[in-house]
Amino acid sequence: MNEAGAEATMLPFEEIGGAPAVRALVERFYDLMDGDDRFAALRAIHAPDLTPMRQSLVGFLTAWLGGPRDWFEINAGTCIMSAHRQLGFGAVETAQWLQAMGQALAESGIPADLASRMNDAFERMGHAMQAG
Ligand code: HEM
């Protein structure tokens, strides 16, 4: 198979660099949320201990990017979109989530094309998750 063919069949999970890359992205995202005042409104709607969220977002993104699907087995029946809509957050929190994730993606050495596709998908999901 030539190089272009190999790229076409590559899963986003492989393209991003597998489990260590997903973990690094999520850690950077929550570190930014936790420590940067620009994300204070977003931080305020999360529980004090972010450890379970870090774990869960790693699992969700792993499956979402085409990697192992453990998260969907552990959370069988959970719709991430409905779960978020019930949280009742608005445009400010959504914008902060997208900004923090955009920065984490930009800083994580993820291929630019993949980062851009992920940003686009998160933007669509984020706005659909918003209550108002
Ligand atoms: C766009 C604005 C978003 C906001 C304001 C937001 C907010 C939150 C909050 C407050 C929690 C904690 C819920 C709790 O305490 O149980 C949470 C958890 C979580 N979020 Fe988001 N979120 C956003 C977008 C997203 C997106 C786009 C994804 C997926 C790509 C995502 C994936 C998750 C996951 C996997 C968890 C952990 C759920 C669990 O295991 O209980 N979030 N989010």
GROMACS .gro file of C-alpha atoms and ligand atoms in nm:
model
  175
    1MET     CA    1   0.000   0.000   0.000
    2ASN     CA    2   0.132   0.344  -0.082
    3GLU     CA    3   0.162   0.622   0.176
    4ALA     CA    4  -0.163   0.794   0.077
    5GLY     CA    5  -0.352   0.465   0.109
    6ALA     CA    6  -0.208   0.402   0.454
    7GLU     CA    7  -0.317   0.748   0.568
    8ALA     CA    8  -0.667   0.698   0.433
    9THR     CA    9  -0.719   0.386   0.645
   10MET     CA   10  -0.557   0.520   0.961
   11LEU     CA   11  -0.789   0.562   1.259
   12PRO     CA   12  -0.786   0.904   1.427
   13PHE     CA   13  -0.681   0.717   1.744
   14GLU     CA   14  -0.364   0.601   1.563
   15GLU     CA   15  -0.315   0.936   1.393
   16ILE     CA   16  -0.319   1.120   1.727
   17GLY     CA   17  -0.054   0.888   1.871
   18GLY     CA   18  -0.263   0.635   2.066
   19ALA     CA   19  -0.331   0.621   2.440
   20PRO     CA   20  -0.038   0.838   2.560
   21ALA     CA   21  -0.141   1.122   2.327
   22VAL     CA   22  -0.506   1.111   2.434
   23ARG     CA   23  -0.400   1.112   2.799
   24ALA     CA   24  -0.163   1.408   2.744
   25LEU     CA   25  -0.437   1.606   2.565
   26VAL     CA   26  -0.689   1.549   2.843
   27GLU     CA   27  -0.440   1.631   3.119
   28ARG     CA   28  -0.350   1.958   2.945
   29PHE     CA   29  -0.718   2.044   2.895
   30TYR     CA   30  -0.811   1.994   3.261
   31ASP     CA   31  -0.489   2.160   3.385
   32LEU     CA   32  -0.584   2.468   3.182
   33MET     CA   33  -0.941   2.457   3.313
   34ASP     CA   34  -0.816   2.418   3.669
   35GLY     CA   35  -0.543   2.681   3.669
   36ASP     CA   36  -0.630   2.955   3.423
   37ASP     CA   37  -0.877   3.230   3.519
   38ARG     CA   38  -1.002   3.254   3.161
   39PHE     CA   39  -1.183   2.927   3.230
   40ALA     CA   40  -1.320   3.014   3.575
   41ALA     CA   41  -1.691   2.985   3.482
   42LEU     CA   42  -1.629   2.642   3.331
   43ARG     CA   43  -1.423   2.531   3.631
   44ALA     CA   44  -1.702   2.644   3.866
   45ILE     CA   45  -1.957   2.399   3.721
   46HIS     CA   46  -1.720   2.103   3.774
   47ALA     CA   47  -1.672   1.911   4.100
   48PRO     CA   48  -1.369   2.012   4.313
   49ASP     CA   49  -1.188   1.686   4.232
   50LEU     CA   50  -1.133   1.658   3.855
   51THR     CA   51  -0.970   1.314   3.874
   52PRO     CA   52  -1.283   1.115   3.773
   53MET     CA   53  -1.349   1.356   3.484
   54ARG     CA   54  -0.991   1.322   3.359
   55GLN     CA   55  -1.029   0.945   3.359
   56SER     CA   56  -1.368   0.953   3.190
   57LEU     CA   57  -1.274   1.199   2.915
   58VAL     CA   58  -0.966   0.989   2.829
   59GLY     CA   59  -1.192   0.684   2.796
   60PHE     CA   60  -1.458   0.865   2.596
   61LEU     CA   61  -1.214   1.024   2.351
   62THR     CA   62  -1.026   0.695   2.309
   63ALA     CA   63  -1.345   0.526   2.189
   64TRP     CA   64  -1.468   0.831   1.996
   65LEU     CA   65  -1.140   0.841   1.800
   66GLY     CA   66  -1.175   0.476   1.707
   67GLY     CA   67  -0.965   0.316   1.984
   68PRO     CA   68  -1.072   0.062   2.250
   69ARG     CA   69  -1.439   0.103   2.342
   70ASP     CA   70  -1.421   0.028   2.716
   71TRP     CA   71  -1.585   0.362   2.806
   72PHE     CA   72  -1.905   0.262   2.624
   73GLU     CA   73  -1.914  -0.071   2.806
   74ILE     CA   74  -1.856   0.087   3.148
   75ASN     CA   75  -2.112   0.361   3.074
   76ALA     CA   76  -2.360   0.149   2.880
   77GLY     CA   77  -2.673   0.348   2.800
   78THR     CA   78  -2.515   0.687   2.872
   79CYS     CA   79  -2.566   0.949   2.604
   80ILE     CA   80  -2.298   1.212   2.650
   81MET     CA   81  -2.512   1.470   2.470
   82SER     CA   82  -2.821   1.420   2.693
   83ALA     CA   83  -2.606   1.404   3.007
   84HIS     CA   84  -2.456   1.742   2.921
   85ARG     CA   85  -2.788   1.901   2.825
   86GLN     CA   86  -2.917   1.812   3.172
   87LEU     CA   87  -2.628   2.007   3.328
   88GLY     CA   88  -2.795   2.324   3.197
   89PHE     CA   89  -2.486   2.527   3.108
   90GLY     CA   90  -2.488   2.818   2.864
   91ALA     CA   91  -2.285   2.996   2.598
   92VAL     CA   92  -2.012   3.121   2.835
   93GLU     CA   93  -1.922   2.774   2.960
   94THR     CA   94  -1.936   2.630   2.609
   95ALA     CA   95  -1.704   2.900   2.474
   96GLN     CA   96  -1.459   2.837   2.759
   97TRP     CA   97  -1.462   2.460   2.702
   98LEU     CA   98  -1.393   2.508   2.331
   99GLN     CA   99  -1.118   2.762   2.398
  100ALA     CA  100  -0.943   2.541   2.656
  101MET     CA  101  -0.967   2.235   2.433
  102GLY     CA  102  -0.850   2.435   2.130
  103GLN     CA  103  -0.545   2.550   2.324
  104ALA     CA  104  -0.475   2.199   2.456
  105LEU     CA  105  -0.499   2.062   2.101
  106ALA     CA  106  -0.265   2.330   1.968
  107GLU     CA  107  -0.009   2.264   2.240
  108SER     CA  108  -0.015   1.885   2.226
  109GLY     CA  109   0.176   1.831   1.901
  110ILE     CA  110  -0.129   1.672   1.737
  111PRO     CA  111  -0.121   1.684   1.354
  112ALA     CA  112  -0.280   2.016   1.252
  113ASP     CA  113  -0.536   1.859   1.020
  114LEU     CA  114  -0.658   1.620   1.290
  115ALA     CA  115  -0.665   1.899   1.551
  116SER     CA  116  -0.876   2.107   1.314
  117ARG     CA  117  -1.122   1.822   1.252
  118MET     CA  118  -1.149   1.760   1.627
  119ASN     CA  119  -1.207   2.130   1.696
  120ASP     CA  120  -1.486   2.136   1.435
  121ALA     CA  121  -1.654   1.830   1.583
  122PHE     CA  122  -1.626   1.963   1.941
  123GLU     CA  123  -1.776   2.292   1.831
  124ARG     CA  124  -2.081   2.116   1.686
  125MET     CA  125  -2.116   1.891   1.992
  126GLY     CA  126  -2.061   2.175   2.238
  127HIS     CA  127  -2.331   2.394   2.088
  128ALA     CA  128  -2.575   2.104   2.071
  129MET     CA  129  -2.504   2.027   2.440
  130GLN     CA  130  -2.583   2.379   2.552
  131ALA     CA  131  -2.909   2.432   2.740
  132GLY     CA  132  -2.989   2.783   2.620
  133HEM     C1  133  -1.892   2.240   2.535
  133HEM     C2  134  -1.910   2.261   2.663
  133HEM     C3  135  -1.896   2.155   2.769
  133HEM     C4  136  -1.917   2.182   2.901
  133HEM     C5  137  -1.956   2.316   2.960
  133HEM     C6  138  -1.896   2.057   2.973
  133HEM     C7  139  -1.912   2.042   3.109
  133HEM     C8  140  -1.895   1.925   3.177
  133HEM     C9  141  -1.918   1.909   3.320
  133HEM    C10  142  -1.966   2.017   3.415
  133HEM    C11  143  -1.888   1.780   3.352
  133HEM    C12  144  -1.893   1.718   3.490
  133HEM    C13  145  -2.028   1.653   3.507
  133HEM    C14  146  -2.041   1.591   3.643
  133HEM     O1  147  -2.010   1.657   3.743
  133HEM     O2  148  -2.082   1.474   3.649
  133HEM    C15  149  -1.847   1.715   3.230
  133HEM    C16  150  -1.809   1.584   3.221
  133HEM    C17  151  -1.772   1.522   3.105
  133HEM     N1  152  -1.767   1.577   2.980
  133HEM    FE1  153  -1.815   1.765   2.932
  133HEM     N2  154  -1.860   1.959   2.884
  133HEM    C18  155  -1.858   2.015   2.759
  133HEM    C19  156  -1.827   1.950   2.642
  133HEM    C20  157  -1.789   1.819   2.631
  133HEM    C21  158  -1.757   1.751   2.507
  133HEM    C22  159  -1.759   1.818   2.368
  133HEM    C23  160  -1.725   1.624   2.541
  133HEM    C24  161  -1.684   1.511   2.453
  133HEM    C25  162  -1.613   1.529   2.344
  133HEM    C26  163  -1.737   1.610   2.684
  133HEM    C27  164  -1.712   1.496   2.756
  133HEM    C28  165  -1.728   1.482   2.891
  133HEM    C29  166  -1.707   1.358   2.963
  133HEM    C30  167  -1.665   1.225   2.904
  133HEM    C31  168  -1.733   1.383   3.097
  133HEM    C32  169  -1.728   1.287   3.214
  133HEM    C33  170  -1.865   1.225   3.229
  133HEM    C34  171  -1.874   1.124   3.340
  133HEM     O3  172  -1.802   1.023   3.335
  133HEM     O4  173  -1.955   1.142   3.432
  133HEM     N3  174  -1.776   1.731   2.736
  133HEM     N4  175  -1.854   1.805   3.126
   0.00000   0.00000   0.00000
